[in-house]
Amino acid sequence: MAKKINVTNNIRKLRFFNDEMTQQELAELAGVSRQTIIAIESGKYLPSLELAFKISEAFKVNINEVFCLQPTDNGNK
Amino acid sequence: MSYQEKRSLLTIISGIVIVIVYSSYAWNQYQGDTSLLTDATYWSRLILTFIAISAGIIIVLQILFHIFYSISIAIVERESNENVIEKKINAEFKEDERDKIVGLKSMQVGYVVTGVGLIVSLTLLALEYEIGIMLNVLFLSAMLGSILEGFA
């Protein structure tokens, strides 16, 4: 059975636990626009590996604490 | 709305205005003289003139938009320090990886629309329609492609 990989993120939670870091502050630390952070946070855009590392560096955590893989069935049985 | 989105909106609006102005002008010319449809030189000159004018207008509008946007950032942020203003403006104008991907996808949409227009115009020519119609379809599809680029 083919499995679809779904990438989720904990950016909202991590921002909250980092003195309620704003999306703008995170955007400046990662070197992207606030719109890009909004898109990533809401799961509408999957960042490049480089940007994913920059975001995890901004929170000073491992990349897998920011982005998680969630294998899901694609519905074909 | 980000700087890129506002700039795209400006391009869309100016593109629509140019298409409307061109269409009304070309229609008026056609009403006056129907033999113009077979005059390829006339349509080529007219289209080239409109391309030059529209390119000039879009460049001037983009420059004016950039200036007014910079001023509005300074006013909204109530900031007088030039370095701080410049930093904020650079942050707004920065094009990141997502912007580049969106740009590439929208360019693809533009190419598809223009390509379809080219095929339609060649088909019209093959079906023995006048050269004036073929050139107008080609030009309008290219303009439509650039407008849809902004929407994408």
Short mmCIF file of C-alpha atoms in Angstrom, two decimals, chain B residues 17-122:
data_model
loop_
_atom_site.label_atom_id
_atom_site.label_comp_id
_atom_site.label_asym_id
_atom_site.label_seq_id
_atom_site.Cartn_x
_atom_site.Cartn_y
_atom_site.Cartn_z
CA VAL B 17 -6.26 49.18 -18.75
CA ILE B 18 -3.79 48.77 -21.65
CA VAL B 19 -5.88 45.94 -23.16
CA ILE B 20 -9.07 48.02 -22.88
CA VAL B 21 -7.42 51.09 -24.43
CA TYR B 22 -5.86 49.02 -27.24
CA SER B 23 -9.09 47.11 -27.95
CA SER B 24 -11.22 50.26 -28.12
CA TYR B 25 -8.65 52.02 -30.33
CA ALA B 26 -8.26 49.01 -32.65
CA TRP B 27 -12.06 48.55 -32.83
CA ASN B 28 -12.56 52.21 -33.76
CA GLN B 29 -9.92 51.91 -36.49
CA TYR B 30 -11.53 48.75 -37.81
CA GLN B 31 -14.98 50.38 -37.89
CA GLY B 32 -13.60 53.17 -40.00
CA ASP B 33 -11.77 51.05 -42.54
CA THR B 34 -12.46 47.31 -42.94
CA SER B 35 -9.68 46.91 -45.50
CA LEU B 36 -7.25 47.42 -42.60
CA LEU B 37 -7.68 43.75 -41.68
CA THR B 38 -5.43 42.74 -44.56
CA ASP B 39 -2.82 45.41 -43.81
CA ALA B 40 -0.17 43.54 -41.79
CA THR B 41 2.19 46.56 -41.72
CA TYR B 42 -0.45 48.76 -40.10
CA TRP B 43 -1.26 46.23 -37.34
CA SER B 44 2.40 45.45 -36.74
CA ARG B 45 3.19 49.14 -36.26
CA LEU B 46 0.15 49.66 -34.02
CA ILE B 47 0.96 46.65 -31.85
CA LEU B 48 4.65 47.59 -31.60
CA THR B 49 3.65 51.13 -30.58
CA PHE B 50 1.30 49.79 -27.90
CA ILE B 51 3.98 47.37 -26.63
CA ALA B 52 6.47 50.25 -26.32
CA ILE B 53 3.92 52.52 -24.63
CA SER B 54 2.70 49.81 -22.24
CA ALA B 55 6.28 48.82 -21.29
CA GLY B 56 7.07 52.47 -20.57
CA ILE B 57 3.88 52.96 -18.54
CA ILE B 58 4.46 49.78 -16.49
CA ILE B 59 8.09 50.76 -15.72
CA VAL B 60 7.07 54.28 -14.64
CA LEU B 61 4.19 52.90 -12.52
CA GLN B 62 6.49 50.37 -10.83
CA ILE B 63 9.04 53.09 -10.00
CA LEU B 64 6.30 55.41 -8.64
CA PHE B 65 4.79 52.54 -6.68
CA HIS B 66 8.20 51.70 -5.15
CA ILE B 67 8.74 55.34 -4.11
CA PHE B 68 5.25 55.77 -2.61
CA TYR B 69 5.45 52.41 -0.87
CA SER B 70 8.77 53.39 0.75
CA ILE B 71 7.26 56.70 1.89
CA SER B 72 4.16 54.94 3.27
CA ILE B 73 6.33 52.52 5.29
CA ALA B 74 8.21 55.47 6.81
CA ILE B 75 4.93 57.23 7.66
CA VAL B 76 3.14 54.15 9.04
CA GLU B 77 6.14 53.11 11.16
CA ARG B 78 6.55 56.75 12.37
CA GLU B 79 10.27 56.28 12.01
CA SER B 80 12.77 59.03 11.31
CA ASN B 81 15.97 56.97 11.50
CA GLU B 82 17.04 56.30 7.90
CA ASN B 83 18.81 53.03 8.73
CA VAL B 84 15.75 51.60 10.48
CA ILE B 85 13.50 52.64 7.57
CA GLU B 86 15.91 51.11 5.05
CA LYS B 87 16.03 47.86 7.04
CA LYS B 88 12.23 47.66 7.12
CA ILE B 89 11.94 48.47 3.42
CA ASN B 90 14.55 45.82 2.55
CA ALA B 91 12.65 43.28 4.68
CA GLU B 92 9.44 44.12 2.78
CA PHE B 93 11.06 44.01 -0.67
CA LYS B 94 13.10 40.88 -0.07
CA GLU B 95 12.28 38.06 -2.47
CA ASP B 96 12.58 34.70 -0.75
CA GLU B 97 12.37 31.11 -2.02
CA ARG B 98 8.55 31.03 -1.88
CA ASP B 99 8.30 34.24 -3.94
CA LYS B 100 10.63 32.70 -6.54
CA ILE B 101 8.52 29.52 -6.76
CA VAL B 102 5.30 31.56 -7.05
CA GLY B 103 7.02 33.68 -9.74
CA LEU B 104 8.05 30.60 -11.72
CA LYS B 105 4.55 29.08 -11.52
CA SER B 106 2.90 32.31 -12.63
CA MET B 107 5.40 32.63 -15.50
CA GLN B 108 4.40 29.10 -16.54
CA VAL B 109 0.73 30.17 -16.62
CA GLY B 110 1.69 33.17 -18.77
CA TYR B 111 3.62 30.98 -21.22
CA VAL B 112 0.73 28.51 -21.52
CA VAL B 113 -1.81 31.28 -22.27
CA THR B 114 0.54 32.93 -24.78
CA GLY B 115 1.26 29.53 -26.37
CA VAL B 116 -2.44 28.77 -26.72
CA GLY B 117 -2.89 32.22 -28.28
CA LEU B 118 -0.10 31.48 -30.79
CA ILE B 119 -1.75 28.19 -31.79
CA VAL B 120 -5.20 29.84 -32.08
CA SER B 121 -3.76 32.69 -34.19
CA LEU B 122 -1.93 30.26 -36.50
#
